[in-house]
PDB file of C-alpha atoms in Angstrom:
ATOM      1  CA  VAL W   1      -1.165 -18.826 -16.045  1.00  0.00           C
ATOM      2  CA  LEU W   2      -2.665 -19.794 -19.346  1.00  0.00           C
ATOM      3  CA  ASN W   3       0.284 -21.746 -20.683  1.00  0.00           C
ATOM      4  CA  PRO W   4       2.474 -23.281 -17.952  1.00  0.00           C
ATOM      5  CA  GLU W   5       4.899 -24.546 -20.583  1.00  0.00           C
ATOM      6  CA  SER W   6       5.835 -20.950 -21.451  1.00  0.00           C
ATOM      7  CA  ILE W   7       7.239 -20.298 -17.967  1.00  0.00           C
ATOM      8  CA  LYS W   8      11.011 -20.231 -17.952  1.00  0.00           C
ATOM      9  CA  THR W   9      12.962 -21.805 -15.127  1.00  0.00           C
ATOM     10  CA  PRO W  10      14.625 -19.001 -13.144  1.00  0.00           C
ATOM     11  CA  SER W  11      18.358 -18.731 -13.397  1.00  0.00           C
ATOM     12  CA  TRP W  12      20.458 -17.468 -10.538  1.00  0.00           C
ATOM     13  CA  SER W  13      23.708 -15.570 -10.490  1.00  0.00           C
ATOM     14  CA  ARG W  14      25.779 -14.269  -7.606  1.00  0.00           C
ATOM     15  CA  VAL W  15      25.772 -10.495  -7.170  1.00  0.00           C
ATOM     16  CA  THR W  16      28.556  -9.143  -4.991  1.00  0.00           C
ATOM     17  CA  LYS W  17      29.190  -5.595  -6.228  1.00  0.00           C
ATOM     18  CA  PRO W  18      27.271  -2.981  -4.184  1.00  0.00           C
ATOM     19  CA  GLU W  19      26.350  -1.000  -7.309  1.00  0.00           C
ATOM     20  CA  GLU W  20      24.904  -4.091  -8.976  1.00  0.00           C
ATOM     21  CA  MET W  21      23.023  -5.050  -5.799  1.00  0.00           C
ATOM     22  CA  GLU W  22      21.529  -1.576  -5.630  1.00  0.00           C
ATOM     23  CA  SER W  23      20.479  -1.758  -9.276  1.00  0.00           C
ATOM     24  CA  TRP W  24      18.724  -5.105  -8.775  1.00  0.00           C
ATOM     25  CA  LEU W  25      17.035  -3.883  -5.587  1.00  0.00           C
ATOM     26  CA  MET W  26      15.825  -0.736  -7.321  1.00  0.00           C
ATOM     27  CA  ARG W  27      14.329  -2.813 -10.153  1.00  0.00           C
ATOM     28  CA  ARG W  28      12.668  -5.166  -7.690  1.00  0.00           C
ATOM     29  CA  ASN W  29      11.275  -2.320  -5.566  1.00  0.00           C
ATOM     30  CA  LYS W  30       9.950  -0.469  -8.608  1.00  0.00           C
ATOM     31  CA  ARG W  31       8.104  -3.584  -9.757  1.00  0.00           C
ATOM     32  CA  HIS W  32       6.823  -4.224  -6.250  1.00  0.00           C
ATOM     33  CA  LEU W  33       5.476  -0.677  -5.874  1.00  0.00           C
ATOM     34  CA  GLN W  34       3.815  -0.837  -9.304  1.00  0.00           C
ATOM     35  CA  GLN W  35       2.241  -4.217  -8.591  1.00  0.00           C
ATOM     36  CA  MET W  36      -1.046  -2.780  -7.295  1.00  0.00           C
ATOM     37  CA  TYR W  37      -1.523  -0.791 -10.500  1.00  0.00           C
ATOM     38  CA  ILE W  38      -0.436  -3.604 -12.786  1.00  0.00           C
ATOM     39  CA  GLU W  39      -2.820  -6.028 -11.098  1.00  0.00           C
ATOM     40  CA  LYS W  40      -5.568  -3.399 -10.700  1.00  0.00           C
ATOM     41  CA  SER W  41      -5.845  -3.996  -6.957  1.00  0.00           C
ATOM     42  CA  PRO W  42      -8.768  -2.346  -5.142  1.00  0.00           C
ATOM     43  CA  PRO W  43      -6.820   0.678  -3.849  1.00  0.00           C
ATOM     44  CA  THR W  44      -6.126   1.692  -7.468  1.00  0.00           C
ATOM     45  CA  THR W  45      -9.784   1.637  -8.530  1.00  0.00           C
ATOM     46  CA  GLU W  46     -12.025   4.651  -8.966  1.00  0.00           C
ATOM     47  CA  ALA W  47     -14.110   3.690  -5.926  1.00  0.00           C
ATOM     48  CA  PHE W  48     -11.051   4.053  -3.689  1.00  0.00           C
ATOM     49  CA  ALA W  49      -9.894   7.423  -5.043  1.00  0.00           C
ATOM     50  CA  PRO W  50     -11.862   9.513  -2.502  1.00  0.00           C
ATOM     51  CA  ILE W  51     -10.541   7.395   0.363  1.00  0.00           C
ATOM     52  CA  LEU W  52      -6.939   7.926  -0.654  1.00  0.00           C
ATOM     53  CA  GLU W  53      -7.237  11.700  -1.187  1.00  0.00           C
ATOM     54  CA  ASP W  54      -4.894  13.872   0.817  1.00  0.00           C
ATOM     55  CA  TYR W  55      -2.608  10.909   1.535  1.00  0.00           C
ATOM     56  CA  GLY W  56      -5.356   9.060   3.381  1.00  0.00           C
ATOM     57  CA  THR W  57      -6.212  11.979   5.666  1.00  0.00           C
ATOM     58  CA  SER W  58      -9.567  12.847   4.058  1.00  0.00           C
ATOM     59  CA  THR W  59     -12.934  13.189   5.784  1.00  0.00           C
ATOM     60  CA  ILE W  60     -13.944   9.866   4.279  1.00  0.00           C
ATOM     61  CA  THR W  61     -10.934   8.202   5.874  1.00  0.00           C
ATOM     62  CA  ASP W  62     -11.905   9.671   9.252  1.00  0.00           C
ATOM     63  CA  GLU W  63     -15.454   8.395   8.787  1.00  0.00           C
ATOM     64  CA  ILE W  64     -14.195   4.898   7.922  1.00  0.00           C
ATOM     65  CA  LEU W  65     -12.035   4.880  11.050  1.00  0.00           C
ATOM     66  CA  ASP W  66     -14.974   6.139  13.143  1.00  0.00           C
ATOM     67  CA  GLY W  67     -17.310   3.547  11.600  1.00  0.00           C
ATOM     68  CA  THR W  68     -19.719   6.210  10.320  1.00  0.00           C
ATOM     69  CA  PHE W  69     -18.982   5.945   6.572  1.00  0.00           C
ATOM     70  CA  ASP W  70     -21.509   4.039   4.432  1.00  0.00           C
ATOM     71  CA  VAL W  71     -19.093   1.443   3.091  1.00  0.00           C
ATOM     72  CA  ASP W  72     -21.961  -0.428   1.433  1.00  0.00           C
ATOM     73  CA  SER W  73     -22.439   2.525  -0.942  1.00  0.00           C
ATOM     74  CA  LEU W  74     -19.057   1.849  -2.574  1.00  0.00           C
ATOM     75  CA  ASN W  75     -18.842  -0.152  -5.789  1.00  0.00           C
ATOM     76  CA  ILE W  76     -16.333  -2.676  -4.412  1.00  0.00           C
ATOM     77  CA  SER W  77     -16.360  -6.370  -3.556  1.00  0.00           C
ATOM     78  CA  ASP W  78     -18.012  -7.652  -0.392  1.00  0.00           C
ATOM     79  CA  GLU W  79     -14.566  -8.683   0.839  1.00  0.00           C
ATOM     80  CA  MET W  80     -13.238  -5.136   0.478  1.00  0.00           C
ATOM     81  CA  LYS W  81     -16.339  -3.752   2.219  1.00  0.00           C
ATOM     82  CA  LEU W  82     -15.706  -6.144   5.102  1.00  0.00           C
ATOM     83  CA  PHE W  83     -12.060  -5.059   5.180  1.00  0.00           C
ATOM     84  CA  LEU W  84     -12.976  -1.355   5.334  1.00  0.00           C
ATOM     85  CA  LYS W  85     -15.520  -2.037   8.070  1.00  0.00           C
ATOM     86  CA  SER W  86     -12.833  -3.849  10.057  1.00  0.00           C
ATOM     87  CA  LEU W  87     -10.772  -0.644  10.130  1.00  0.00           C
ATOM     88  CA  LYS W  88     -13.171   0.939  12.627  1.00  0.00           C
ATOM     89  CA  ARG W  89     -11.135   2.038  15.619  1.00  0.00           C
ATOM     90  CA  THR W  90     -11.776   0.614  19.041  1.00  0.00           C
ATOM     91  CA  PRO W  91     -12.404   3.027  21.947  1.00  0.00           C
ATOM     92  CA  GLU W  92      -8.798   2.453  23.080  1.00  0.00           C
ATOM     93  CA  GLU W  93      -7.480   3.275  19.595  1.00  0.00           C
ATOM     94  CA  LYS W  94      -9.594   6.445  19.498  1.00  0.00           C
ATOM     95  CA  ARG W  95      -7.883   7.686  22.676  1.00  0.00           C
ATOM     96  CA  MET W  96      -4.430   7.300  21.091  1.00  0.00           C
ATOM     97  CA  HIS W  97      -2.866  10.322  19.404  1.00  0.00           C
ATOM     98  CA  VAL W  98      -1.320   9.544  16.046  1.00  0.00           C
ATOM     99  CA  PRO W  99      -0.056  12.600  14.150  1.00  0.00           C
ATOM    100  CA  SER W 100      -1.120  12.663  10.498  1.00  0.00           C
ATOM    101  CA  ARG W 101       2.017  14.497   9.387  1.00  0.00           C
ATOM    102  CA  MET W 102       5.637  13.876  10.300  1.00  0.00           C
ATOM    103  CA  PRO W 103       8.096  16.768  10.341  1.00  0.00           C
ATOM    104  CA  LYS W 104      10.796  16.460   7.691  1.00  0.00           C
ATOM    105  CA  GLU W 105      13.540  16.242  10.331  1.00  0.00           C
ATOM    106  CA  ALA W 106      11.816  13.348  12.122  1.00  0.00           C
ATOM    107  CA  PHE W 107      11.406  11.479   8.837  1.00  0.00           C
ATOM    108  CA  GLN W 108      15.063  12.013   7.950  1.00  0.00           C
ATOM    109  CA  GLU W 109      16.115  10.762  11.386  1.00  0.00           C
ATOM    110  CA  VAL W 110      14.070   7.566  10.999  1.00  0.00           C
ATOM    111  CA  MET W 111      15.592   6.910   7.568  1.00  0.00           C
ATOM    112  CA  ARG W 112      19.210   7.096   8.821  1.00  0.00           C
TER     113      ARG W 112
END
């Protein structure tokens, strides 16, 4: 914060109507989901684009999880390189079956 004096003290009001609650939650969630892009977090950078292709089911993602991807070749911070290296699956994790796609019906059931 460059100018702490410009920060306004938050004001609070009671929200009791379901429609108003939903509206405030939608605004909050929208801002929360946009936060990575607003703050230019690593997953929104060009270096991460290949990793996030195909909803994170790309060959690069598999290589990161197997520990065979050259993370050091990415133009990202040392901290992010360390983070990606830490995603390497253990032998026990490799034996687990985790489906990469969820059928629509199963998703709908979870969201009920």
